[in-house]
Amino acid sequence: MVTTLIFPRAMSRLDHRASGALSVTARNLAAARHAAYWWVLLSGFVEPLLYLLSIGVGVGRLVGGIALPDGRLVTYAQFVAPAMLAASAMNGALAETTMNFYGKLKFMRIYDATLATPITPMQVSVGELVWAMCRGGTYSAVFLVVMAALDLTTWGWALVALPVTLLVGFAFGALGMGLSTLLRSWQDFDYINVTQFGLFLFSGTFSPPSDFPAPLQVLIELTPLYHGVALLRSITTGSPDWTLLWHVAYLAALAAAGLTMASRRMGTLLLK
């Protein structure tokens, strides 16, 4: 109330921008009421859970303990579970901001009509990203419940990890949206799919980066999923430290860059 009285014009602009972005999110929510969408949403829970049970729990019986950076040993399932959590947040966000976003942009032409209103390209980008976070956040919340139920983390650390998964999803969602504006056809999604699978395998997901040769280790530590995995692994295993701020800064910068790129490219493509 006090802020509104002191800065009425700034608050009015902020309210307008927020309402425009939320209008885009509300449109997606209305379109998602069809049963087919919920089957697609449900399928997103299954893949990371199967990886956790087969590799984390099954193969983990053969691997034994894994050392964390602080020297503490954890079970292989505890080591792999946060990586699956980060991958789940990545997959949920990219599913909405790559193929779905590209279809709306290039073929359904939804944004042509949207930008004929006072809504701006940045508001469209933010609204789509909020919707992607709804999907990615749902995946993450369910996965954290499974982790806590299997005693792979505590309920307290699971609550701390939930907003972190949203940051991971936000970063990948913004990146995916920005890249989607550069694609020329559906065939170009093969590049995204291959890259996404490569990140899943080589981001410290199933073994520490120190197990790889030095040049590959450096490459791994530059990938965005590695930062999400390292961040969530430190939190869910109860071993946070100040180095986590670097991971947070990396993901926040990636999100800002992707969101800026997406809004500018949309303006170039649709407001000629």
PDB file of C-alpha atoms in Angstrom:
ATOM      1  CA  MET A   1       0.000   0.000   0.000  1.00  0.00           C
ATOM      2  CA  VAL A   2       2.746   2.480   0.969  1.00  0.00           C
ATOM      3  CA  THR A   3       4.801   1.570  -2.099  1.00  0.00           C
ATOM      4  CA  THR A   4       1.778   2.100  -4.326  1.00  0.00           C
ATOM      5  CA  LEU A   5       1.205   5.568  -2.867  1.00  0.00           C
ATOM      6  CA  ILE A   6       4.839   6.625  -3.254  1.00  0.00           C
ATOM      7  CA  PHE A   7       5.484   5.109  -6.697  1.00  0.00           C
ATOM      8  CA  PRO A   8       2.003   4.963  -8.328  1.00  0.00           C
ATOM      9  CA  ARG A   9       3.248   5.090 -11.932  1.00  0.00           C
ATOM     10  CA  ALA A  10       5.934   2.404 -11.403  1.00  0.00           C
ATOM     11  CA  MET A  11       3.513   0.110  -9.585  1.00  0.00           C
ATOM     12  CA  SER A  12       0.902   0.614 -12.304  1.00  0.00           C
ATOM     13  CA  ARG A  13       3.413  -0.454 -14.962  1.00  0.00           C
ATOM     14  CA  LEU A  14       4.463  -3.456 -12.878  1.00  0.00           C
ATOM     15  CA  ASP A  15       0.837  -4.524 -12.409  1.00  0.00           C
ATOM     16  CA  HIS A  16       0.208  -4.167 -16.150  1.00  0.00           C
ATOM     17  CA  ARG A  17       3.235  -6.289 -17.038  1.00  0.00           C
ATOM     18  CA  ALA A  18       2.306  -8.961 -14.524  1.00  0.00           C
ATOM     19  CA  SER A  19      -1.310  -9.103 -15.680  1.00  0.00           C
ATOM     20  CA  GLY A  20      -0.229  -9.421 -19.316  1.00  0.00           C
ATOM     21  CA  ALA A  21       2.119 -12.321 -18.550  1.00  0.00           C
ATOM     22  CA  LEU A  22      -0.476 -14.058 -16.376  1.00  0.00           C
ATOM     23  CA  SER A  23      -3.041 -13.725 -19.166  1.00  0.00           C
ATOM     24  CA  VAL A  24      -0.770 -15.832 -21.377  1.00  0.00           C
ATOM     25  CA  THR A  25      -0.410 -18.385 -18.570  1.00  0.00           C
ATOM     26  CA  ALA A  26      -4.180 -18.455 -18.043  1.00  0.00           C
ATOM     27  CA  ARG A  27      -4.713 -19.120 -21.743  1.00  0.00           C
ATOM     28  CA  ASN A  28      -2.417 -22.162 -21.540  1.00  0.00           C
ATOM     29  CA  LEU A  29      -4.223 -23.401 -18.438  1.00  0.00           C
ATOM     30  CA  ALA A  30      -7.568 -23.177 -20.222  1.00  0.00           C
ATOM     31  CA  ALA A  31      -6.172 -25.060 -23.231  1.00  0.00           C
ATOM     32  CA  ALA A  32      -4.765 -27.805 -20.966  1.00  0.00           C
ATOM     33  CA  ARG A  33      -8.159 -28.931 -19.710  1.00  0.00           C
ATOM     34  CA  HIS A  34      -8.305 -31.656 -22.351  1.00  0.00           C
ATOM     35  CA  ALA A  35      -7.695 -35.197 -21.044  1.00  0.00           C
ATOM     36  CA  ALA A  36      -4.993 -35.882 -23.657  1.00  0.00           C
ATOM     37  CA  TYR A  37      -2.739 -33.224 -22.149  1.00  0.00           C
ATOM     38  CA  TRP A  38      -2.954 -34.773 -18.691  1.00  0.00           C
ATOM     39  CA  TRP A  39      -1.846 -38.137 -20.078  1.00  0.00           C
ATOM     40  CA  VAL A  40       1.198 -36.396 -21.546  1.00  0.00           C
ATOM     41  CA  LEU A  41       1.794 -34.699 -18.203  1.00  0.00           C
ATOM     42  CA  LEU A  42       1.532 -38.009 -16.359  1.00  0.00           C
ATOM     43  CA  SER A  43       4.084 -39.639 -18.649  1.00  0.00           C
ATOM     44  CA  GLY A  44       6.659 -37.088 -17.541  1.00  0.00           C
ATOM     45  CA  PHE A  45       6.659 -38.546 -14.021  1.00  0.00           C
ATOM     46  CA  VAL A  46       7.488 -42.044 -15.157  1.00  0.00           C
ATOM     47  CA  GLU A  47      10.864 -41.725 -16.933  1.00  0.00           C
ATOM     48  CA  PRO A  48      12.976 -40.194 -14.106  1.00  0.00           C
ATOM     49  CA  LEU A  49      11.335 -42.498 -11.578  1.00  0.00           C
ATOM     50  CA  LEU A  50      12.262 -45.570 -13.641  1.00  0.00           C
ATOM     51  CA  TYR A  51      15.860 -44.342 -13.934  1.00  0.00           C
ATOM     52  CA  LEU A  52      15.986 -43.817 -10.172  1.00  0.00           C
ATOM     53  CA  LEU A  53      14.635 -47.258  -9.352  1.00  0.00           C
ATOM     54  CA  SER A  54      16.629 -49.169 -11.993  1.00  0.00           C
ATOM     55  CA  ILE A  55      19.977 -47.393 -11.873  1.00  0.00           C
ATOM     56  CA  GLY A  56      19.979 -45.603  -8.539  1.00  0.00           C
ATOM     57  CA  VAL A  57      18.515 -48.438  -6.493  1.00  0.00           C
ATOM     58  CA  GLY A  58      19.198 -51.506  -8.669  1.00  0.00           C
ATOM     59  CA  VAL A  59      22.706 -50.777  -9.930  1.00  0.00           C
ATOM     60  CA  GLY A  60      23.444 -48.997  -6.668  1.00  0.00           C
ATOM     61  CA  ARG A  61      23.568 -52.343  -4.877  1.00  0.00           C
ATOM     62  CA  LEU A  62      26.646 -53.159  -6.970  1.00  0.00           C
ATOM     63  CA  VAL A  63      28.327 -49.755  -6.801  1.00  0.00           C
ATOM     64  CA  GLY A  64      28.368 -49.079  -3.074  1.00  0.00           C
ATOM     65  CA  GLY A  65      29.063 -45.663  -1.567  1.00  0.00           C
ATOM     66  CA  ILE A  66      29.974 -42.485  -3.490  1.00  0.00           C
ATOM     67  CA  ALA A  67      32.089 -39.711  -1.973  1.00  0.00           C
ATOM     68  CA  LEU A  68      30.712 -36.171  -2.008  1.00  0.00           C
ATOM     69  CA  PRO A  69      33.027 -33.151  -2.450  1.00  0.00           C
ATOM     70  CA  ASP A  70      33.169 -32.764   1.353  1.00  0.00           C
ATOM     71  CA  GLY A  71      34.389 -36.368   1.682  1.00  0.00           C
ATOM     72  CA  ARG A  72      31.159 -37.752   3.120  1.00  0.00           C
ATOM     73  CA  LEU A  73      29.950 -41.083   1.695  1.00  0.00           C
ATOM     74  CA  VAL A  74      26.378 -41.523   0.471  1.00  0.00           C
ATOM     75  CA  THR A  75      24.632 -44.428  -1.182  1.00  0.00           C
ATOM     76  CA  TYR A  76      24.537 -44.504  -4.970  1.00  0.00           C
ATOM     77  CA  ALA A  77      20.767 -43.962  -4.875  1.00  0.00           C
ATOM     78  CA  GLN A  78      21.269 -40.784  -2.809  1.00  0.00           C
ATOM     79  CA  PHE A  79      23.882 -39.670  -5.344  1.00  0.00           C
ATOM     80  CA  VAL A  80      21.739 -40.310  -8.423  1.00  0.00           C
ATOM     81  CA  ALA A  81      18.355 -39.125  -7.068  1.00  0.00           C
ATOM     82  CA  PRO A  82      19.092 -35.358  -7.117  1.00  0.00           C
ATOM     83  CA  ALA A  83      20.480 -35.717 -10.635  1.00  0.00           C
ATOM     84  CA  MET A  84      17.205 -37.314 -11.724  1.00  0.00           C
ATOM     85  CA  LEU A  85      15.400 -34.464  -9.977  1.00  0.00           C
ATOM     86  CA  ALA A  86      17.394 -31.869 -11.947  1.00  0.00           C
ATOM     87  CA  ALA A  87      16.817 -33.800 -15.186  1.00  0.00           C
ATOM     88  CA  SER A  88      13.090 -33.945 -14.430  1.00  0.00           C
ATOM     89  CA  ALA A  89      12.978 -30.164 -13.973  1.00  0.00           C
ATOM     90  CA  MET A  90      14.922 -29.723 -17.223  1.00  0.00           C
ATOM     91  CA  ASN A  91      12.706 -32.088 -19.217  1.00  0.00           C
ATOM     92  CA  GLY A  92       9.462 -30.602 -17.925  1.00  0.00           C
ATOM     93  CA  ALA A  93      10.525 -27.058 -18.772  1.00  0.00           C
ATOM     94  CA  LEU A  94      11.937 -27.933 -22.207  1.00  0.00           C
ATOM     95  CA  ALA A  95       8.837 -29.917 -23.153  1.00  0.00           C
ATOM     96  CA  GLU A  96       6.733 -26.755 -22.909  1.00  0.00           C
ATOM     97  CA  THR A  97       9.204 -24.213 -24.248  1.00  0.00           C
ATOM     98  CA  THR A  98      10.530 -26.062 -27.284  1.00  0.00           C
ATOM     99  CA  MET A  99       8.034 -28.105 -29.334  1.00  0.00           C
ATOM    100  CA  ASN A 100       4.882 -26.647 -27.771  1.00  0.00           C
ATOM    101  CA  PHE A 101       6.177 -23.089 -28.001  1.00  0.00           C
ATOM    102  CA  TYR A 102       7.467 -23.614 -31.553  1.00  0.00           C
ATOM    103  CA  GLY A 103       4.099 -24.982 -32.680  1.00  0.00           C
ATOM    104  CA  LYS A 104       2.268 -21.952 -31.275  1.00  0.00           C
ATOM    105  CA  LEU A 105       4.796 -19.583 -32.816  1.00  0.00           C
ATOM    106  CA  LYS A 106       5.174 -21.032 -36.314  1.00  0.00           C
ATOM    107  CA  PHE A 107       2.028 -23.016 -37.098  1.00  0.00           C
ATOM    108  CA  MET A 108      -0.877 -22.132 -34.792  1.00  0.00           C
ATOM    109  CA  ARG A 109       0.120 -18.451 -35.104  1.00  0.00           C
ATOM    110  CA  ILE A 110      -1.251 -17.801 -31.616  1.00  0.00           C
ATOM    111  CA  TYR A 111       1.208 -15.053 -30.833  1.00  0.00           C
ATOM    112  CA  ASP A 112       0.306 -13.034 -33.921  1.00  0.00           C
ATOM    113  CA  ALA A 113      -3.106 -12.394 -32.395  1.00  0.00           C
ATOM    114  CA  THR A 114      -1.688 -11.993 -28.895  1.00  0.00           C
ATOM    115  CA  LEU A 115       0.745  -9.268 -29.928  1.00  0.00           C
ATOM    116  CA  ALA A 116      -2.103  -7.374 -31.617  1.00  0.00           C
ATOM    117  CA  THR A 117      -3.233  -6.601 -28.056  1.00  0.00           C
ATOM    118  CA  PRO A 118      -1.273  -4.441 -25.571  1.00  0.00           C
ATOM    119  CA  ILE A 119       0.672  -7.572 -24.512  1.00  0.00           C
ATOM    120  CA  THR A 120       4.382  -7.329 -25.380  1.00  0.00           C
ATOM    121  CA  PRO A 121       6.818 -10.060 -26.534  1.00  0.00           C
ATOM    122  CA  MET A 122       8.474 -10.026 -23.097  1.00  0.00           C
ATOM    123  CA  GLN A 123       5.102 -10.603 -21.406  1.00  0.00           C
ATOM    124  CA  VAL A 124       4.416 -13.502 -23.759  1.00  0.00           C
ATOM    125  CA  SER A 125       7.829 -14.998 -22.948  1.00  0.00           C
ATOM    126  CA  VAL A 126       7.333 -14.616 -19.195  1.00  0.00           C
ATOM    127  CA  GLY A 127       3.792 -16.009 -19.371  1.00  0.00           C
ATOM    128  CA  GLU A 128       4.935 -19.067 -21.311  1.00  0.00           C
ATOM    129  CA  LEU A 129       7.801 -19.552 -18.883  1.00  0.00           C
ATOM    130  CA  VAL A 130       5.469 -19.373 -15.878  1.00  0.00           C
ATOM    131  CA  TRP A 131       3.331 -22.063 -17.489  1.00  0.00           C
ATOM    132  CA  ALA A 132       6.418 -24.205 -18.102  1.00  0.00           C
ATOM    133  CA  MET A 133       7.329 -23.781 -14.415  1.00  0.00           C
ATOM    134  CA  CYS A 134       3.871 -25.046 -13.428  1.00  0.00           C
ATOM    135  CA  ARG A 135       4.581 -28.269 -15.322  1.00  0.00           C
ATOM    136  CA  GLY A 136       8.209 -28.589 -14.232  1.00  0.00           C
ATOM    137  CA  GLY A 137       7.360 -27.695 -10.637  1.00  0.00           C
ATOM    138  CA  THR A 138       4.700 -30.397 -10.518  1.00  0.00           C
ATOM    139  CA  TYR A 139       7.219 -32.995 -11.701  1.00  0.00           C
ATOM    140  CA  SER A 140       9.738 -31.820  -9.130  1.00  0.00           C
ATOM    141  CA  ALA A 141       7.299 -31.799  -6.225  1.00  0.00           C
ATOM    142  CA  VAL A 142       6.144 -35.356  -6.903  1.00  0.00           C
ATOM    143  CA  PHE A 143       9.729 -36.561  -7.363  1.00  0.00           C
ATOM    144  CA  LEU A 144      10.789 -34.960  -4.066  1.00  0.00           C
ATOM    145  CA  VAL A 145       7.945 -36.750  -2.283  1.00  0.00           C
ATOM    146  CA  VAL A 146       9.215 -40.044  -3.735  1.00  0.00           C
ATOM    147  CA  MET A 147      12.778 -39.237  -2.652  1.00  0.00           C
ATOM    148  CA  ALA A 148      11.703 -38.438   0.896  1.00  0.00           C
ATOM    149  CA  ALA A 149       9.501 -41.542   1.052  1.00  0.00           C
ATOM    150  CA  LEU A 150      12.449 -43.709  -0.048  1.00  0.00           C
ATOM    151  CA  ASP A 151      14.653 -42.038   2.599  1.00  0.00           C
ATOM    152  CA  LEU A 152      16.937 -40.549  -0.082  1.00  0.00           C
ATOM    153  CA  THR A 153      16.601 -37.117   1.551  1.00  0.00           C
ATOM    154  CA  THR A 154      14.792 -35.624   4.521  1.00  0.00           C
ATOM    155  CA  TRP A 155      11.455 -33.842   4.318  1.00  0.00           C
ATOM    156  CA  GLY A 156      13.109 -30.618   5.463  1.00  0.00           C
ATOM    157  CA  TRP A 157      15.761 -30.641   2.744  1.00  0.00           C
ATOM    158  CA  ALA A 158      13.072 -31.619   0.209  1.00  0.00           C
ATOM    159  CA  LEU A 159      11.195 -28.390   1.007  1.00  0.00           C
ATOM    160  CA  VAL A 160      14.413 -26.394   0.542  1.00  0.00           C
ATOM    161  CA  ALA A 161      15.120 -28.151  -2.761  1.00  0.00           C
ATOM    162  CA  LEU A 162      11.707 -27.398  -4.304  1.00  0.00           C
ATOM    163  CA  PRO A 163      12.324 -23.694  -5.103  1.00  0.00           C
ATOM    164  CA  VAL A 164      15.773 -24.646  -6.393  1.00  0.00           C
ATOM    165  CA  THR A 165      14.182 -27.004  -8.911  1.00  0.00           C
ATOM    166  CA  LEU A 166      12.097 -24.060 -10.125  1.00  0.00           C
ATOM    167  CA  LEU A 167      15.301 -22.105 -10.759  1.00  0.00           C
ATOM    168  CA  VAL A 168      16.690 -25.049 -12.757  1.00  0.00           C
ATOM    169  CA  GLY A 169      13.469 -25.296 -14.753  1.00  0.00           C
ATOM    170  CA  PHE A 170      13.343 -21.533 -15.267  1.00  0.00           C
ATOM    171  CA  ALA A 171      16.863 -21.509 -16.688  1.00  0.00           C
ATOM    172  CA  PHE A 172      16.217 -24.386 -19.100  1.00  0.00           C
ATOM    173  CA  GLY A 173      12.773 -23.085 -20.017  1.00  0.00           C
ATOM    174  CA  ALA A 174      14.166 -19.663 -20.960  1.00  0.00           C
ATOM    175  CA  LEU A 175      17.037 -21.279 -22.880  1.00  0.00           C
ATOM    176  CA  GLY A 176      14.688 -23.628 -24.741  1.00  0.00           C
ATOM    177  CA  MET A 177      12.340 -20.793 -25.654  1.00  0.00           C
ATOM    178  CA  GLY A 178      15.181 -18.680 -26.978  1.00  0.00           C
ATOM    179  CA  LEU A 179      16.580 -21.534 -29.078  1.00  0.00           C
ATOM    180  CA  SER A 180      13.120 -22.394 -30.434  1.00  0.00           C
ATOM    181  CA  THR A 181      12.885 -18.983 -32.084  1.00  0.00           C
ATOM    182  CA  LEU A 182      15.971 -19.888 -34.148  1.00  0.00           C
ATOM    183  CA  LEU A 183      14.675 -23.212 -35.484  1.00  0.00           C
ATOM    184  CA  ARG A 184      13.717 -23.490 -39.144  1.00  0.00           C
ATOM    185  CA  SER A 185      11.652 -26.710 -39.118  1.00  0.00           C
ATOM    186  CA  TRP A 186      10.579 -29.635 -36.941  1.00  0.00           C
ATOM    187  CA  GLN A 187      13.670 -31.562 -38.065  1.00  0.00           C
ATOM    188  CA  ASP A 188      15.856 -29.081 -36.180  1.00  0.00           C
ATOM    189  CA  PHE A 189      14.496 -30.473 -32.921  1.00  0.00           C
ATOM    190  CA  ASP A 190      16.784 -33.458 -33.458  1.00  0.00           C
ATOM    191  CA  TYR A 191      19.672 -31.200 -32.442  1.00  0.00           C
ATOM    192  CA  ILE A 192      17.897 -30.201 -29.246  1.00  0.00           C
ATOM    193  CA  ASN A 193      16.977 -33.794 -28.422  1.00  0.00           C
ATOM    194  CA  VAL A 194      20.527 -35.061 -28.918  1.00  0.00           C
ATOM    195  CA  THR A 195      21.948 -32.228 -26.822  1.00  0.00           C
ATOM    196  CA  GLN A 196      19.373 -32.810 -24.114  1.00  0.00           C
ATOM    197  CA  PHE A 197      20.209 -36.520 -23.922  1.00  0.00           C
ATOM    198  CA  GLY A 198      23.940 -35.760 -23.901  1.00  0.00           C
ATOM    199  CA  LEU A 199      23.448 -33.398 -20.964  1.00  0.00           C
ATOM    200  CA  PHE A 200      21.467 -36.076 -19.171  1.00  0.00           C
ATOM    201  CA  LEU A 201      24.305 -38.589 -19.503  1.00  0.00           C
ATOM    202  CA  PHE A 202      27.323 -36.321 -18.986  1.00  0.00           C
ATOM    203  CA  SER A 203      26.517 -33.725 -16.331  1.00  0.00           C
ATOM    204  CA  GLY A 204      27.758 -35.527 -13.263  1.00  0.00           C
ATOM    205  CA  THR A 205      24.504 -37.449 -13.361  1.00  0.00           C
ATOM    206  CA  PHE A 206      25.647 -41.011 -12.804  1.00  0.00           C
ATOM    207  CA  SER A 207      29.262 -40.456 -11.727  1.00  0.00           C
ATOM    208  CA  PRO A 208      31.319 -37.506 -10.425  1.00  0.00           C
ATOM    209  CA  PRO A 209      33.046 -35.332 -13.056  1.00  0.00           C
ATOM    210  CA  SER A 210      36.363 -36.285 -11.456  1.00  0.00           C
ATOM    211  CA  ASP A 211      35.934 -39.779 -12.944  1.00  0.00           C
ATOM    212  CA  PHE A 212      36.406 -38.352 -16.458  1.00  0.00           C
ATOM    213  CA  PRO A 213      39.595 -37.134 -18.172  1.00  0.00           C
ATOM    214  CA  ALA A 214      40.561 -33.538 -17.324  1.00  0.00           C
ATOM    215  CA  PRO A 215      39.434 -31.911 -20.634  1.00  0.00           C
ATOM    216  CA  LEU A 216      36.051 -33.641 -20.465  1.00  0.00           C
ATOM    217  CA  GLN A 217      35.737 -32.750 -16.796  1.00  0.00           C
ATOM    218  CA  VAL A 218      36.107 -29.048 -17.642  1.00  0.00           C
ATOM    219  CA  LEU A 219      33.489 -29.383 -20.384  1.00  0.00           C
ATOM    220  CA  ILE A 220      31.057 -31.099 -17.991  1.00  0.00           C
ATOM    221  CA  GLU A 221      31.428 -28.368 -15.409  1.00  0.00           C
ATOM    222  CA  LEU A 222      30.480 -25.758 -18.011  1.00  0.00           C
ATOM    223  CA  THR A 223      27.151 -27.399 -18.895  1.00  0.00           C
ATOM    224  CA  PRO A 224      23.956 -25.940 -17.397  1.00  0.00           C
ATOM    225  CA  LEU A 225      22.602 -29.267 -16.139  1.00  0.00           C
ATOM    226  CA  TYR A 226      25.795 -29.897 -14.168  1.00  0.00           C
ATOM    227  CA  HIS A 227      25.134 -26.732 -12.159  1.00  0.00           C
ATOM    228  CA  GLY A 228      21.574 -27.857 -11.464  1.00  0.00           C
ATOM    229  CA  VAL A 229      22.746 -31.330 -10.451  1.00  0.00           C
ATOM    230  CA  ALA A 230      25.517 -30.003  -8.185  1.00  0.00           C
ATOM    231  CA  LEU A 231      23.144 -27.522  -6.575  1.00  0.00           C
ATOM    232  CA  LEU A 232      20.402 -30.039  -5.846  1.00  0.00           C
ATOM    233  CA  ARG A 233      22.839 -32.759  -4.796  1.00  0.00           C
ATOM    234  CA  SER A 234      24.369 -30.496  -2.160  1.00  0.00           C
ATOM    235  CA  ILE A 235      20.943 -29.574  -0.810  1.00  0.00           C
ATOM    236  CA  THR A 236      19.253 -32.979  -0.789  1.00  0.00           C
ATOM    237  CA  THR A 237      22.290 -34.606   0.865  1.00  0.00           C
ATOM    238  CA  GLY A 238      22.396 -31.883   3.509  1.00  0.00           C
ATOM    239  CA  SER A 239      25.809 -30.488   2.573  1.00  0.00           C
ATOM    240  CA  PRO A 240      25.318 -26.902   1.290  1.00  0.00           C
ATOM    241  CA  ASP A 241      28.259 -24.488   1.174  1.00  0.00           C
ATOM    242  CA  TRP A 242      29.146 -21.081  -0.267  1.00  0.00           C
ATOM    243  CA  THR A 243      30.098 -22.526  -3.654  1.00  0.00           C
ATOM    244  CA  LEU A 244      26.401 -23.017  -4.327  1.00  0.00           C
ATOM    245  CA  LEU A 245      26.130 -19.276  -4.974  1.00  0.00           C
ATOM    246  CA  TRP A 246      28.157 -19.803  -8.172  1.00  0.00           C
ATOM    247  CA  HIS A 247      25.668 -22.395  -9.389  1.00  0.00           C
ATOM    248  CA  VAL A 248      22.740 -20.092  -8.564  1.00  0.00           C
ATOM    249  CA  ALA A 249      24.385 -17.169 -10.379  1.00  0.00           C
ATOM    250  CA  TYR A 250      25.099 -19.335 -13.459  1.00  0.00           C
ATOM    251  CA  LEU A 251      21.487 -20.528 -13.715  1.00  0.00           C
ATOM    252  CA  ALA A 252      20.053 -17.061 -13.074  1.00  0.00           C
ATOM    253  CA  ALA A 253      22.268 -15.554 -15.788  1.00  0.00           C
ATOM    254  CA  LEU A 254      21.239 -18.319 -18.207  1.00  0.00           C
ATOM    255  CA  ALA A 255      17.563 -17.662 -17.476  1.00  0.00           C
ATOM    256  CA  ALA A 256      17.951 -13.912 -18.026  1.00  0.00           C
ATOM    257  CA  ALA A 257      19.861 -14.413 -21.290  1.00  0.00           C
ATOM    258  CA  GLY A 258      17.344 -16.946 -22.638  1.00  0.00           C
ATOM    259  CA  LEU A 259      14.343 -14.796 -21.717  1.00  0.00           C
ATOM    260  CA  THR A 260      15.865 -11.690 -23.316  1.00  0.00           C
ATOM    261  CA  MET A 261      16.745 -13.617 -26.457  1.00  0.00           C
ATOM    262  CA  ALA A 262      13.248 -15.124 -26.737  1.00  0.00           C
ATOM    263  CA  SER A 263      11.447 -11.786 -26.354  1.00  0.00           C
ATOM    264  CA  ARG A 264      13.707  -9.999 -28.838  1.00  0.00           C
ATOM    265  CA  ARG A 265      13.455 -12.765 -31.408  1.00  0.00           C
ATOM    266  CA  MET A 266       9.666 -12.843 -31.075  1.00  0.00           C
ATOM    267  CA  GLY A 267       9.570  -9.105 -31.656  1.00  0.00           C
ATOM    268  CA  THR A 268      11.743  -9.529 -34.747  1.00  0.00           C
ATOM    269  CA  LEU A 269       9.655 -12.384 -36.149  1.00  0.00           C
ATOM    270  CA  LEU A 270       6.173 -11.072 -35.387  1.00  0.00           C
ATOM    271  CA  LEU A 271       6.412  -7.289 -35.237  1.00  0.00           C
ATOM    272  CA  LYS A 272       8.026  -6.644 -38.605  1.00  0.00           C
TER     273      LYS A 272
END
